[in-house]
Amino acid sequence: MRKIKKTGIYILVVCVLLCALVTIKPLLRQEKGAEKMALTLGQTYQNPFVLDQEWEDYGIGDPYVLRFDGTYYLYCSTKDRRVGVKAWSSDDLVNWRYEGLVTKEAISEGAYAPEVVYWNGAFYMYTSPAGKGHYVLQSDKPTGPFVAKTGNLGFTIDGSVFIDDDEKWYFTHAKLNGIMASPMKDPYTIEAGQQLNASLGHWTEGSMIIKRNGRYFITYTGNHVFSKGYRVNYGVNHESPIGAYTIPENNPILISTANDFNGLGHSATVMGPDLDSYYMVYHNLVGRSAEGPPLRKLNLDRLVFNGDKMSVLGPTHGSPQEVPRMPAFQDIPGAAPSADKWEPIRGARGKEIWVSKAMTGHRYTAEYNFRWYQAQAAGSSLDVIFAYGDADNYRSARVNKATMELSLTEWTNGVETVVATIPLPKETDLTKVHTVRIESGKSGTLLYWDGLLKIEEAAMKGRDGRIGYAWPQGEKPDLHFTAFSNEANGSSDVQALKPLPGMLEAVHAEFEGKPTIQSGITPDGSESVRLSKGKDGLHFRVNVREDGSYLLSLNAAKNSAGSTLKLEVNGTTKTLKLDASLFADHAAWTKVPLGEFELKAGTQWLSLHGAKGDVTLRYVEASPTVSVPEQAVIKPTAVGLVNRFGGDVGWTDYTVSFDVTLKANTSDEVGVLFRTTNESDFKDQVKDAFMGYTLAFHTDKVELRRVNYENTVEAASGSLLFKPGQTRHLSVKLKGSLIEVFSEDSDKSILTWRDPNAFLLGRVGLRGVSIAWTISPLTVTMK
């Protein structure tokens, strides 16, 4: 971060404390009592969307959304052998207006995955027509017309551009076994690249990079557009957009293989209308069009962040969801701000000042869009104002046209202090639309120029006031979309209604008492919450999809063992002890089942209170369950040939028994599958396309593997000898996170493992095909 010409009273003091690995943050939200307001959905939307003028028998594939000057612009892939790129616009991400074809260039025939970025007055479109290399098209409007500016630049499909805070450009695109990334010299020149570790174990595409809270997040999709198991993963990097990414354990963040909703992928991320939230757009697969290409539909779900962790609140399908929240204040002032929303401040140091009648709180995000046709005076400057109390007390971000600098300033009792000054990006043209965004709260103030973080002042804490503009009398700036929201730095993640089934991050709850937020102790870089000695509580705003039985589980630290919690939902309270036997010996954190609960469809509160001892938790998970039969014989046939499945994805604790026969010595491997979900079968994807467990048989041993599509881990193994012609009877007992394997009628297990991040529900199945092995039908019994 560049900061120069820093003066005045704001001196940032950095204190490095090396006393512990744990950082405990003070409570940053208002304490909440026992009374909770009733929750309602208000305006809603429902996935998938049907838009006016979608490509016939093709729909919306590979969606990308650009936010510019307070408006959203949606672009999608063009149907094969058609020319042009279609676009839609929206004010709220939900109601879309068709804008027509934004280009009719011949090279746009079958344009794959067009993406548009704005920079200094120009809109640049990157697309790969029919997958045959990339082209750059340019326009001075987001609705075109876009004109081809380059020849074929090469590269595979799904090009995406990221501009970093230092104004450097990067280009990513699809590749077998990992996304490729390249620096860019300018919007038209892509340099040699390198392969990232952002991979789905096979063909990987649909990449996008965003930067939030100092972290680079990359999303990517695969393996094949016609696969039910098409999905979205993400990675996080603290140093570089093209360095090695950490791939968190909650991947994939977007997947569904249900018959009526599958093939989810090729996502794009965009800031929400409230200037603080983030949303993911993606498509789902409907089927194959009459001409052969895929038929897809548009979907939208909320994203939430917790440290290094990014999660999708979904996927949601076929149920109403809360529409994105709008700013607390918004307007387009133009050349003459309206008297109903703005107030002029006359005679203030030779400047014309307009401030909003609406006032922010102490925490807020404000956005200002403007352009400056010409300056009358040599020293002309334009101030965007925030924290306005009166003409002698306010803060501003100043654009100095003479020096082409951006400054953060403060007026206190009529005395101005310039807090920090930086140069504007090279070749900035102030006659084009530019954006200043201010985020201010207890953690300080951030100043963004055209989406790039330029000044960060921890000492400038948030202060309430009005927003506005100031400029020398006689000047005529053109004031565009201007707004503020009383949210900042992700605070809106707490207010969001969380859909269930799904995951509830502890830091996104309303706090009661004084829970403490802890950093630096989780394996995925997320923050956890400690509830102390029965005084603290967490209240989650949830939106349950449908009536039914749900398994609730809690990811808790090992030092929580022996503590007691109270869980309240649907007006009933249940006391739950976190018994030490439920925690994995070899892990600091374990997903602990809390039991099955009846939930009613609709909005409600789900609350946790510490009852005895301290509880440190990361998240709560809710999954719909189906009763396990007293006894059922399953002949797995569903999905594929190599991996076959049967039973119900809602089964939780059960025992599966079967006979295994070795007919002849072999190096072949076969296996039994259990607790499997999201199963898929397609030739162009990873071999084991499911989530769950495999118990694999060899002639001398059994191996237990945890499978999550491209990520397979051998968890445990046990000795078990087979002779040709020998049949062995085995049983696998699943209770919570504990897996035990028994042979014959012995009470002593040959293999025992407790998965700290367990799959707690799922079907049964068989893996592998071999003439040397046979496995009997599987008998499933209720535990």
Short mmCIF file of N, CA and C in Angstrom, two decimals, residues 680-781:
data_model
loop_
_atom_site.label_atom_id
_atom_site.label_comp_id
_atom_site.label_asym_id
_atom_site.label_seq_id
_atom_site.Cartn_x
_atom_site.Cartn_y
_atom_site.Cartn_z
N SER A 680 -21.64 -38.49 -8.97
CA SER A 680 -21.71 -38.12 -10.39
C SER A 680 -20.99 -39.17 -11.21
N ASP A 681 -21.34 -39.25 -12.48
CA ASP A 681 -20.67 -40.18 -13.37
C ASP A 681 -20.55 -39.54 -14.74
N PHE A 682 -19.31 -39.32 -15.17
CA PHE A 682 -19.06 -38.73 -16.48
C PHE A 682 -17.62 -39.04 -16.85
N LYS A 683 -17.37 -39.28 -18.12
CA LYS A 683 -16.03 -39.70 -18.52
C LYS A 683 -14.99 -38.62 -18.31
N ASP A 684 -15.37 -37.35 -18.49
CA ASP A 684 -14.40 -36.26 -18.39
C ASP A 684 -14.49 -35.58 -17.04
N GLN A 685 -14.18 -36.33 -16.00
CA GLN A 685 -14.12 -35.79 -14.65
C GLN A 685 -13.25 -36.73 -13.82
N VAL A 686 -13.01 -36.38 -12.57
CA VAL A 686 -12.20 -37.24 -11.72
C VAL A 686 -12.89 -38.58 -11.56
N LYS A 687 -12.10 -39.62 -11.32
CA LYS A 687 -12.62 -40.99 -11.30
C LYS A 687 -13.62 -41.20 -10.18
N ASP A 688 -13.23 -40.80 -8.95
CA ASP A 688 -14.13 -40.97 -7.81
C ASP A 688 -14.89 -39.67 -7.61
N ALA A 689 -16.01 -39.54 -8.30
CA ALA A 689 -16.79 -38.31 -8.30
C ALA A 689 -17.92 -38.42 -7.30
N PHE A 690 -17.58 -38.31 -6.04
CA PHE A 690 -18.57 -38.33 -4.96
C PHE A 690 -17.89 -37.81 -3.70
N MET A 691 -18.70 -37.64 -2.64
CA MET A 691 -18.19 -37.25 -1.34
C MET A 691 -18.61 -38.33 -0.35
N GLY A 692 -17.66 -38.88 0.38
CA GLY A 692 -17.97 -39.96 1.32
C GLY A 692 -16.76 -40.81 1.60
N TYR A 693 -16.99 -42.10 1.88
CA TYR A 693 -15.90 -42.99 2.30
C TYR A 693 -15.87 -44.24 1.43
N THR A 694 -14.64 -44.74 1.21
CA THR A 694 -14.40 -46.01 0.53
C THR A 694 -13.68 -46.96 1.48
N LEU A 695 -14.17 -48.18 1.60
CA LEU A 695 -13.43 -49.24 2.28
C LEU A 695 -12.93 -50.17 1.19
N ALA A 696 -11.63 -50.08 0.88
CA ALA A 696 -11.05 -50.79 -0.25
C ALA A 696 -10.42 -52.10 0.20
N PHE A 697 -10.62 -53.18 -0.61
CA PHE A 697 -10.12 -54.51 -0.26
C PHE A 697 -8.96 -54.91 -1.15
N HIS A 698 -7.88 -55.39 -0.50
CA HIS A 698 -6.75 -56.04 -1.16
C HIS A 698 -6.64 -57.44 -0.58
N THR A 699 -5.78 -58.23 -1.13
CA THR A 699 -5.68 -59.61 -0.65
C THR A 699 -5.10 -59.71 0.75
N ASP A 700 -4.46 -58.64 1.24
CA ASP A 700 -3.84 -58.72 2.56
C ASP A 700 -4.27 -57.62 3.53
N LYS A 701 -5.13 -56.70 3.09
CA LYS A 701 -5.50 -55.59 3.97
C LYS A 701 -6.76 -54.89 3.47
N VAL A 702 -7.29 -54.03 4.34
CA VAL A 702 -8.36 -53.12 3.96
C VAL A 702 -7.88 -51.70 4.22
N GLU A 703 -8.30 -50.77 3.36
CA GLU A 703 -7.94 -49.36 3.50
C GLU A 703 -9.21 -48.51 3.56
N LEU A 704 -9.26 -47.60 4.52
CA LEU A 704 -10.36 -46.66 4.63
C LEU A 704 -9.91 -45.33 4.05
N ARG A 705 -10.67 -44.82 3.08
CA ARG A 705 -10.32 -43.57 2.42
C ARG A 705 -11.46 -42.56 2.56
N ARG A 706 -11.07 -41.34 2.74
CA ARG A 706 -12.02 -40.24 2.72
C ARG A 706 -11.96 -39.61 1.33
N VAL A 707 -13.09 -39.55 0.65
CA VAL A 707 -13.12 -39.11 -0.74
C VAL A 707 -13.96 -37.84 -0.84
N ASN A 708 -13.36 -36.81 -1.46
CA ASN A 708 -14.08 -35.58 -1.76
C ASN A 708 -13.69 -35.16 -3.17
N TYR A 709 -14.27 -35.87 -4.15
CA TYR A 709 -13.92 -35.67 -5.56
C TYR A 709 -12.41 -35.79 -5.76
N GLU A 710 -11.73 -34.71 -6.15
CA GLU A 710 -10.30 -34.83 -6.46
C GLU A 710 -9.43 -35.04 -5.24
N ASN A 711 -9.98 -34.86 -4.04
CA ASN A 711 -9.20 -35.00 -2.81
C ASN A 711 -9.53 -36.32 -2.12
N THR A 712 -8.63 -37.30 -2.26
CA THR A 712 -8.79 -38.60 -1.61
C THR A 712 -7.65 -38.79 -0.62
N VAL A 713 -7.99 -39.12 0.62
CA VAL A 713 -7.00 -39.29 1.67
C VAL A 713 -7.15 -40.67 2.28
N GLU A 714 -6.05 -41.42 2.38
CA GLU A 714 -6.08 -42.70 3.10
C GLU A 714 -6.08 -42.41 4.59
N ALA A 715 -7.17 -42.73 5.26
CA ALA A 715 -7.35 -42.36 6.66
C ALA A 715 -6.82 -43.42 7.61
N ALA A 716 -7.03 -44.70 7.28
CA ALA A 716 -6.61 -45.79 8.17
C ALA A 716 -6.58 -47.08 7.37
N SER A 717 -5.90 -48.06 7.91
CA SER A 717 -5.86 -49.37 7.27
C SER A 717 -5.78 -50.45 8.34
N GLY A 718 -6.14 -51.68 7.95
CA GLY A 718 -6.09 -52.80 8.88
C GLY A 718 -5.73 -54.07 8.15
N SER A 719 -5.13 -54.99 8.86
CA SER A 719 -4.72 -56.26 8.26
C SER A 719 -5.92 -57.19 8.11
N LEU A 720 -6.07 -57.77 6.92
CA LEU A 720 -7.15 -58.71 6.66
C LEU A 720 -6.73 -59.58 5.48
N LEU A 721 -6.41 -60.86 5.75
CA LEU A 721 -5.91 -61.76 4.71
C LEU A 721 -7.03 -62.48 4.01
N PHE A 722 -6.91 -62.59 2.70
CA PHE A 722 -7.84 -63.37 1.88
C PHE A 722 -7.04 -64.45 1.15
N LYS A 723 -7.61 -65.66 1.12
CA LYS A 723 -7.06 -66.74 0.30
C LYS A 723 -8.04 -66.99 -0.84
N PRO A 724 -7.53 -67.43 -2.00
CA PRO A 724 -8.45 -67.72 -3.11
C PRO A 724 -9.55 -68.67 -2.69
N GLY A 725 -10.78 -68.32 -3.02
CA GLY A 725 -11.93 -69.12 -2.65
C GLY A 725 -12.52 -68.78 -1.28
N GLN A 726 -11.89 -67.87 -0.56
CA GLN A 726 -12.34 -67.55 0.80
C GLN A 726 -13.37 -66.42 0.79
N THR A 727 -14.38 -66.56 1.61
CA THR A 727 -15.40 -65.54 1.82
C THR A 727 -15.32 -65.03 3.25
N ARG A 728 -15.35 -63.73 3.39
CA ARG A 728 -15.34 -63.12 4.73
C ARG A 728 -16.59 -62.25 4.87
N HIS A 729 -17.14 -62.31 6.08
CA HIS A 729 -18.30 -61.47 6.40
C HIS A 729 -17.81 -60.27 7.19
N LEU A 730 -18.17 -59.08 6.72
CA LEU A 730 -17.71 -57.84 7.37
C LEU A 730 -18.89 -56.94 7.67
N SER A 731 -18.65 -56.05 8.61
CA SER A 731 -19.64 -55.02 8.91
C SER A 731 -18.92 -53.72 9.22
N VAL A 732 -19.54 -52.63 8.82
CA VAL A 732 -19.02 -51.29 9.08
C VAL A 732 -20.06 -50.57 9.93
N LYS A 733 -19.65 -50.09 11.09
CA LYS A 733 -20.54 -49.36 11.98
C LYS A 733 -20.19 -47.88 11.95
N LEU A 734 -21.22 -47.07 11.69
CA LEU A 734 -21.03 -45.63 11.59
C LEU A 734 -21.88 -44.96 12.67
N LYS A 735 -21.22 -44.27 13.57
CA LYS A 735 -21.91 -43.54 14.63
C LYS A 735 -21.24 -42.19 14.79
N GLY A 736 -21.94 -41.14 14.38
CA GLY A 736 -21.33 -39.82 14.41
C GLY A 736 -20.10 -39.79 13.54
N SER A 737 -19.00 -39.30 14.09
CA SER A 737 -17.76 -39.22 13.33
C SER A 737 -16.90 -40.47 13.45
N LEU A 738 -17.41 -41.50 14.17
CA LEU A 738 -16.64 -42.74 14.40
C LEU A 738 -17.00 -43.79 13.36
N ILE A 739 -15.97 -44.41 12.76
CA ILE A 739 -16.12 -45.49 11.80
C ILE A 739 -15.35 -46.70 12.33
N GLU A 740 -16.06 -47.85 12.45
CA GLU A 740 -15.42 -49.08 12.92
C GLU A 740 -15.71 -50.20 11.93
N VAL A 741 -14.70 -51.01 11.64
CA VAL A 741 -14.83 -52.13 10.71
C VAL A 741 -14.57 -53.42 11.47
N PHE A 742 -15.50 -54.38 11.33
CA PHE A 742 -15.39 -55.66 12.03
C PHE A 742 -15.40 -56.80 11.01
N SER A 743 -14.67 -57.85 11.31
CA SER A 743 -14.63 -59.03 10.47
C SER A 743 -15.24 -60.21 11.21
N GLU A 744 -16.01 -61.03 10.47
CA GLU A 744 -16.68 -62.19 11.03
C GLU A 744 -17.56 -61.77 12.20
N ASP A 745 -17.49 -62.49 13.30
CA ASP A 745 -18.33 -62.17 14.45
C ASP A 745 -17.51 -61.64 15.62
N SER A 746 -16.31 -61.17 15.33
CA SER A 746 -15.44 -60.69 16.41
C SER A 746 -15.91 -59.33 16.90
N ASP A 747 -15.80 -59.13 18.22
CA ASP A 747 -16.14 -57.83 18.79
C ASP A 747 -14.99 -56.84 18.67
N LYS A 748 -13.84 -57.30 18.25
CA LYS A 748 -12.67 -56.44 18.13
C LYS A 748 -12.57 -55.92 16.70
N SER A 749 -12.53 -54.62 16.57
CA SER A 749 -12.50 -54.02 15.23
C SER A 749 -11.13 -54.22 14.60
N ILE A 750 -11.13 -54.38 13.28
CA ILE A 750 -9.86 -54.45 12.56
C ILE A 750 -9.42 -53.06 12.09
N LEU A 751 -10.32 -52.11 12.20
CA LEU A 751 -10.01 -50.75 11.78
C LEU A 751 -10.96 -49.80 12.51
N THR A 752 -10.41 -48.75 13.09
CA THR A 752 -11.20 -47.73 13.78
C THR A 752 -10.64 -46.36 13.44
N TRP A 753 -11.54 -45.45 13.10
CA TRP A 753 -11.09 -44.08 12.81
C TRP A 753 -12.22 -43.10 13.11
N ARG A 754 -11.87 -41.97 13.70
CA ARG A 754 -12.82 -40.90 13.92
C ARG A 754 -12.40 -39.73 13.03
N ASP A 755 -13.29 -39.38 12.11
CA ASP A 755 -13.01 -38.31 11.17
C ASP A 755 -13.33 -36.97 11.81
N PRO A 756 -12.34 -36.10 12.01
CA PRO A 756 -12.63 -34.81 12.65
C PRO A 756 -13.50 -33.89 11.81
N ASN A 757 -13.54 -34.13 10.50
CA ASN A 757 -14.39 -33.33 9.60
C ASN A 757 -15.32 -34.28 8.86
N ALA A 758 -16.11 -35.02 9.61
CA ALA A 758 -16.82 -36.18 9.10
C ALA A 758 -17.94 -35.84 8.13
N PHE A 759 -18.14 -36.74 7.17
CA PHE A 759 -19.39 -36.81 6.44
C PHE A 759 -20.36 -37.57 7.35
N LEU A 760 -21.45 -36.96 7.71
CA LEU A 760 -22.33 -37.55 8.72
C LEU A 760 -23.59 -38.19 8.14
N LEU A 761 -23.83 -38.03 6.85
CA LEU A 761 -25.00 -38.62 6.21
C LEU A 761 -24.62 -39.12 4.83
N GLY A 762 -25.41 -40.08 4.33
CA GLY A 762 -25.21 -40.49 2.95
C GLY A 762 -25.59 -41.92 2.66
N ARG A 763 -25.44 -42.28 1.39
CA ARG A 763 -25.86 -43.58 0.88
C ARG A 763 -24.78 -44.63 1.04
N VAL A 764 -25.05 -45.81 0.53
CA VAL A 764 -24.06 -46.89 0.48
C VAL A 764 -23.82 -47.23 -0.98
N GLY A 765 -22.73 -47.99 -1.24
CA GLY A 765 -22.44 -48.33 -2.62
C GLY A 765 -21.30 -49.30 -2.75
N LEU A 766 -20.97 -49.59 -4.01
CA LEU A 766 -19.87 -50.48 -4.36
C LEU A 766 -18.93 -49.76 -5.30
N ARG A 767 -17.64 -50.12 -5.21
CA ARG A 767 -16.63 -49.49 -6.06
C ARG A 767 -15.81 -50.56 -6.76
N GLY A 768 -15.58 -50.36 -8.05
CA GLY A 768 -14.68 -51.24 -8.79
C GLY A 768 -15.39 -52.42 -9.43
N VAL A 769 -14.77 -52.93 -10.50
CA VAL A 769 -15.27 -54.10 -11.21
C VAL A 769 -14.10 -55.06 -11.40
N SER A 770 -14.26 -56.30 -10.92
CA SER A 770 -13.18 -57.29 -11.04
C SER A 770 -13.78 -58.68 -11.06
N ILE A 771 -13.27 -59.53 -11.95
CA ILE A 771 -13.75 -60.92 -11.99
C ILE A 771 -13.14 -61.74 -10.86
N ALA A 772 -12.13 -61.18 -10.18
CA ALA A 772 -11.48 -61.90 -9.08
C ALA A 772 -12.18 -61.70 -7.74
N TRP A 773 -13.05 -60.71 -7.66
CA TRP A 773 -13.74 -60.40 -6.39
C TRP A 773 -15.25 -60.41 -6.60
N THR A 774 -15.97 -60.74 -5.57
CA THR A 774 -17.41 -60.51 -5.54
C THR A 774 -17.78 -59.95 -4.17
N ILE A 775 -18.74 -59.07 -4.19
CA ILE A 775 -19.29 -58.51 -2.94
C ILE A 775 -20.79 -58.70 -2.99
N SER A 776 -21.32 -59.24 -1.91
CA SER A 776 -22.75 -59.52 -1.85
C SER A 776 -23.55 -58.23 -1.76
N PRO A 777 -24.89 -58.30 -1.95
CA PRO A 777 -25.72 -57.13 -1.65
C PRO A 777 -25.46 -56.65 -0.22
N LEU A 778 -25.70 -55.38 0.00
CA LEU A 778 -25.37 -54.76 1.29
C LEU A 778 -26.61 -54.74 2.18
N THR A 779 -26.44 -55.21 3.40
CA THR A 779 -27.53 -55.17 4.38
C THR A 779 -27.31 -53.97 5.30
N VAL A 780 -28.27 -53.06 5.29
CA VAL A 780 -28.18 -51.86 6.11
C VAL A 780 -29.18 -51.98 7.26
N THR A 781 -28.69 -51.76 8.47
CA THR A 781 -29.55 -51.83 9.65
C THR A 781 -29.41 -50.56 10.47
#
